[in-house]
Amino acid sequence: HGALRLLVVDDDLAIRSFVQVALEDEGYEVHTAADGKDALTCVAAMAPGGPDAVLLDMNMPRMNGWQFAAAYRATEVPPPHGAIIVMTAATDAAQWCRDVNGDACLGKPFDLDDLYRTVEKQTRRAA
């Protein structure tokens, strides 16, 4: 799956780096952003097509996960938009995932098996 492109959006550098390295080791092309505004810039730069999946933190400065998800789904990137995988430590993670029409939810902290399994499942349709 070397051609699959992922976007990791999290204001926590440690999490961003951990996820990036783990997924690059699995052969994905990984782009990162520290908040929703940077993420939208990344999506535009990845055109045509955009990312095959977005791993999205919800609580971020400048533009949070809810704002990003709404803007992302409204972008000019031709559908189908890549899956949104919500990454959060919140107890209401499942509700947040529904709020943004997320495709999957990863509760923090998550282990590598959960990460790989979730990303593989959500990108299988893009391959």
GROMACS .gro file of C-alpha atoms in nm:
model
  127
    1HIS     CA    1   0.000   0.000   0.000
    2GLY     CA    2   0.288   0.233  -0.073
    3ALA     CA    3   0.070   0.480  -0.260
    4LEU     CA    4  -0.176   0.542   0.023
    5ARG     CA    5  -0.147   0.891   0.169
    6LEU     CA    6  -0.237   0.976   0.527
    7LEU     CA    7  -0.269   1.305   0.711
    8VAL     CA    8  -0.204   1.307   1.087
    9VAL     CA    9  -0.348   1.614   1.264
   10ASP     CA   10  -0.256   1.661   1.630
   11ASP     CA   11  -0.118   1.955   1.828
   12ASP     CA   12   0.092   1.715   2.038
   13LEU     CA   13   0.428   1.675   1.861
   14ALA     CA   14   0.505   1.349   2.042
   15ILE     CA   15   0.183   1.185   1.923
   16ARG     CA   16   0.224   1.326   1.572
   17SER     CA   17   0.578   1.190   1.546
   18PHE     CA   18   0.490   0.851   1.698
   19VAL     CA   19   0.202   0.797   1.455
   20GLN     CA   20   0.401   0.926   1.157
   21VAL     CA   21   0.698   0.696   1.218
   22ALA     CA   22   0.476   0.396   1.290
   23LEU     CA   23   0.276   0.440   0.970
   24GLU     CA   24   0.576   0.522   0.751
   25ASP     CA   25   0.728   0.195   0.875
   26GLU     CA   26   0.417   0.025   0.734
   27GLY     CA   27   0.473   0.185   0.393
   28TYR     CA   28   0.225   0.473   0.406
   29GLU     CA   29   0.307   0.823   0.284
   30VAL     CA   30   0.240   1.036   0.593
   31HIS     CA   31   0.183   1.412   0.609
   32THR     CA   32   0.140   1.592   0.941
   33ALA     CA   33  -0.023   1.910   1.068
   34ALA     CA   34  -0.037   2.071   1.413
   35ASP     CA   35  -0.393   2.205   1.383
   36GLY     CA   36  -0.693   2.220   1.153
   37LYS     CA   37  -0.571   2.526   0.962
   38ASP     CA   38  -0.239   2.362   0.876
   39ALA     CA   39  -0.427   2.044   0.790
   40LEU     CA   40  -0.645   2.221   0.532
   41THR     CA   41  -0.329   2.362   0.373
   42CYS     CA   42  -0.189   2.007   0.359
   43VAL     CA   43  -0.508   1.874   0.200
   44ALA     CA   44  -0.489   2.141  -0.071
   45ALA     CA   45  -0.122   2.061  -0.133
   46MET     CA   46  -0.205   1.690  -0.169
   47ALA     CA   47  -0.445   1.757  -0.457
   48PRO     CA   48  -0.549   1.604  -0.681
   49GLY     CA   49  -0.712   1.348  -0.463
   50GLY     CA   50  -0.627   1.451  -0.109
   51PRO     CA   51  -0.541   1.204   0.167
   52ASP     CA   52  -0.677   0.849   0.175
   53ALA     CA   53  -0.741   0.896   0.547
   54VAL     CA   54  -0.709   1.170   0.809
   55LEU     CA   55  -0.615   1.081   1.167
   56LEU     CA   56  -0.770   1.368   1.357
   57ASP     CA   57  -0.724   1.497   1.710
   58MET     CA   58  -1.022   1.701   1.829
   59ASN     CA   59  -0.891   1.955   2.082
   60MET     CA   60  -0.642   2.179   1.901
   61PRO     CA   61  -0.566   2.552   1.890
   62ARG     CA   62  -0.655   2.778   1.592
   63MET     CA   63  -0.890   2.525   1.430
   64ASN     CA   64  -1.018   2.222   1.621
   65GLY     CA   65  -1.123   1.883   1.492
   66TRP     CA   66  -1.489   1.973   1.451
   67GLN     CA   67  -1.408   2.284   1.248
   68PHE     CA   68  -1.154   2.098   1.037
   69ALA     CA   69  -1.391   1.809   0.964
   70ALA     CA   70  -1.664   2.045   0.842
   71ALA     CA   71  -1.421   2.241   0.625
   72TYR     CA   72  -1.254   1.924   0.494
   73ARG     CA   73  -1.582   1.768   0.385
   74ALA     CA   74  -1.665   2.094   0.205
   75THR     CA   75  -1.331   2.121   0.019
   76GLU     CA   76  -1.298   2.103  -0.354
   77VAL     CA   77  -1.105   1.777  -0.333
   78PRO     CA   78  -1.312   1.540  -0.545
   79PRO     CA   79  -1.509   1.281  -0.346
   80PRO     CA   80  -1.481   1.031  -0.206
   81HIS     CA   81  -1.307   1.215   0.074
   82GLY     CA   82  -1.062   1.007   0.271
   83ALA     CA   83  -1.184   0.849   0.591
   84ILE     CA   84  -1.171   1.053   0.911
   85ILE     CA   85  -1.026   0.859   1.204
   86VAL     CA   86  -1.085   1.048   1.528
   87MET     CA   87  -0.800   1.022   1.783
   88THR     CA   88  -0.899   1.135   2.131
   89ALA     CA   89  -0.859   1.059   2.499
   90ALA     CA   90  -1.207   1.194   2.571
   91THR     CA   91  -1.459   0.968   2.738
   92ASP     CA   92  -1.721   1.075   2.483
   93ALA     CA   93  -1.500   0.977   2.190
   94ALA     CA   94  -1.775   0.779   2.017
   95GLN     CA   95  -2.009   1.079   2.028
   96TRP     CA   96  -1.738   1.308   1.893
   97CYS     CA   97  -1.679   1.063   1.612
   98ARG     CA   98  -2.049   1.075   1.522
   99ASP     CA   99  -2.049   1.456   1.550
  100VAL     CA  100  -1.798   1.486   1.267
  101ASN     CA  101  -1.929   1.189   1.065
  102GLY     CA  102  -1.605   1.013   1.148
  103ASP     CA  103  -1.540   0.672   0.998
  104ALA     CA  104  -1.355   0.529   1.299
  105CYS     CA  105  -1.234   0.623   1.645
  106LEU     CA  106  -0.901   0.557   1.815
  107GLY     CA  107  -0.907   0.613   2.189
  108LYS     CA  108  -0.583   0.756   2.329
  109PRO     CA  109  -0.367   0.597   2.439
  110PHE     CA  110  -0.381   0.339   2.160
  111ASP     CA  111  -0.132   0.068   2.077
  112LEU     CA  112   0.029   0.005   1.740
  113ASP     CA  113  -0.196  -0.291   1.662
  114ASP     CA  114  -0.505  -0.072   1.704
  115LEU     CA  115  -0.348   0.198   1.489
  116TYR     CA  116  -0.247  -0.039   1.208
  117ARG     CA  117  -0.577  -0.228   1.211
  118THR     CA  118  -0.787   0.089   1.205
  119VAL     CA  119  -0.588   0.258   0.929
  120GLU     CA  120  -0.578  -0.056   0.717
  121LYS     CA  121  -0.953  -0.106   0.749
  122GLN     CA  122  -1.031   0.257   0.664
  123THR     CA  123  -0.795   0.274   0.365
  124ARG     CA  124  -0.876  -0.066   0.214
  125ARG     CA  125  -1.143   0.091  -0.006
  126ALA     CA  126  -0.893   0.349  -0.135
  127ALA     CA  127  -0.633   0.094  -0.243
   0.00000   0.00000   0.00000
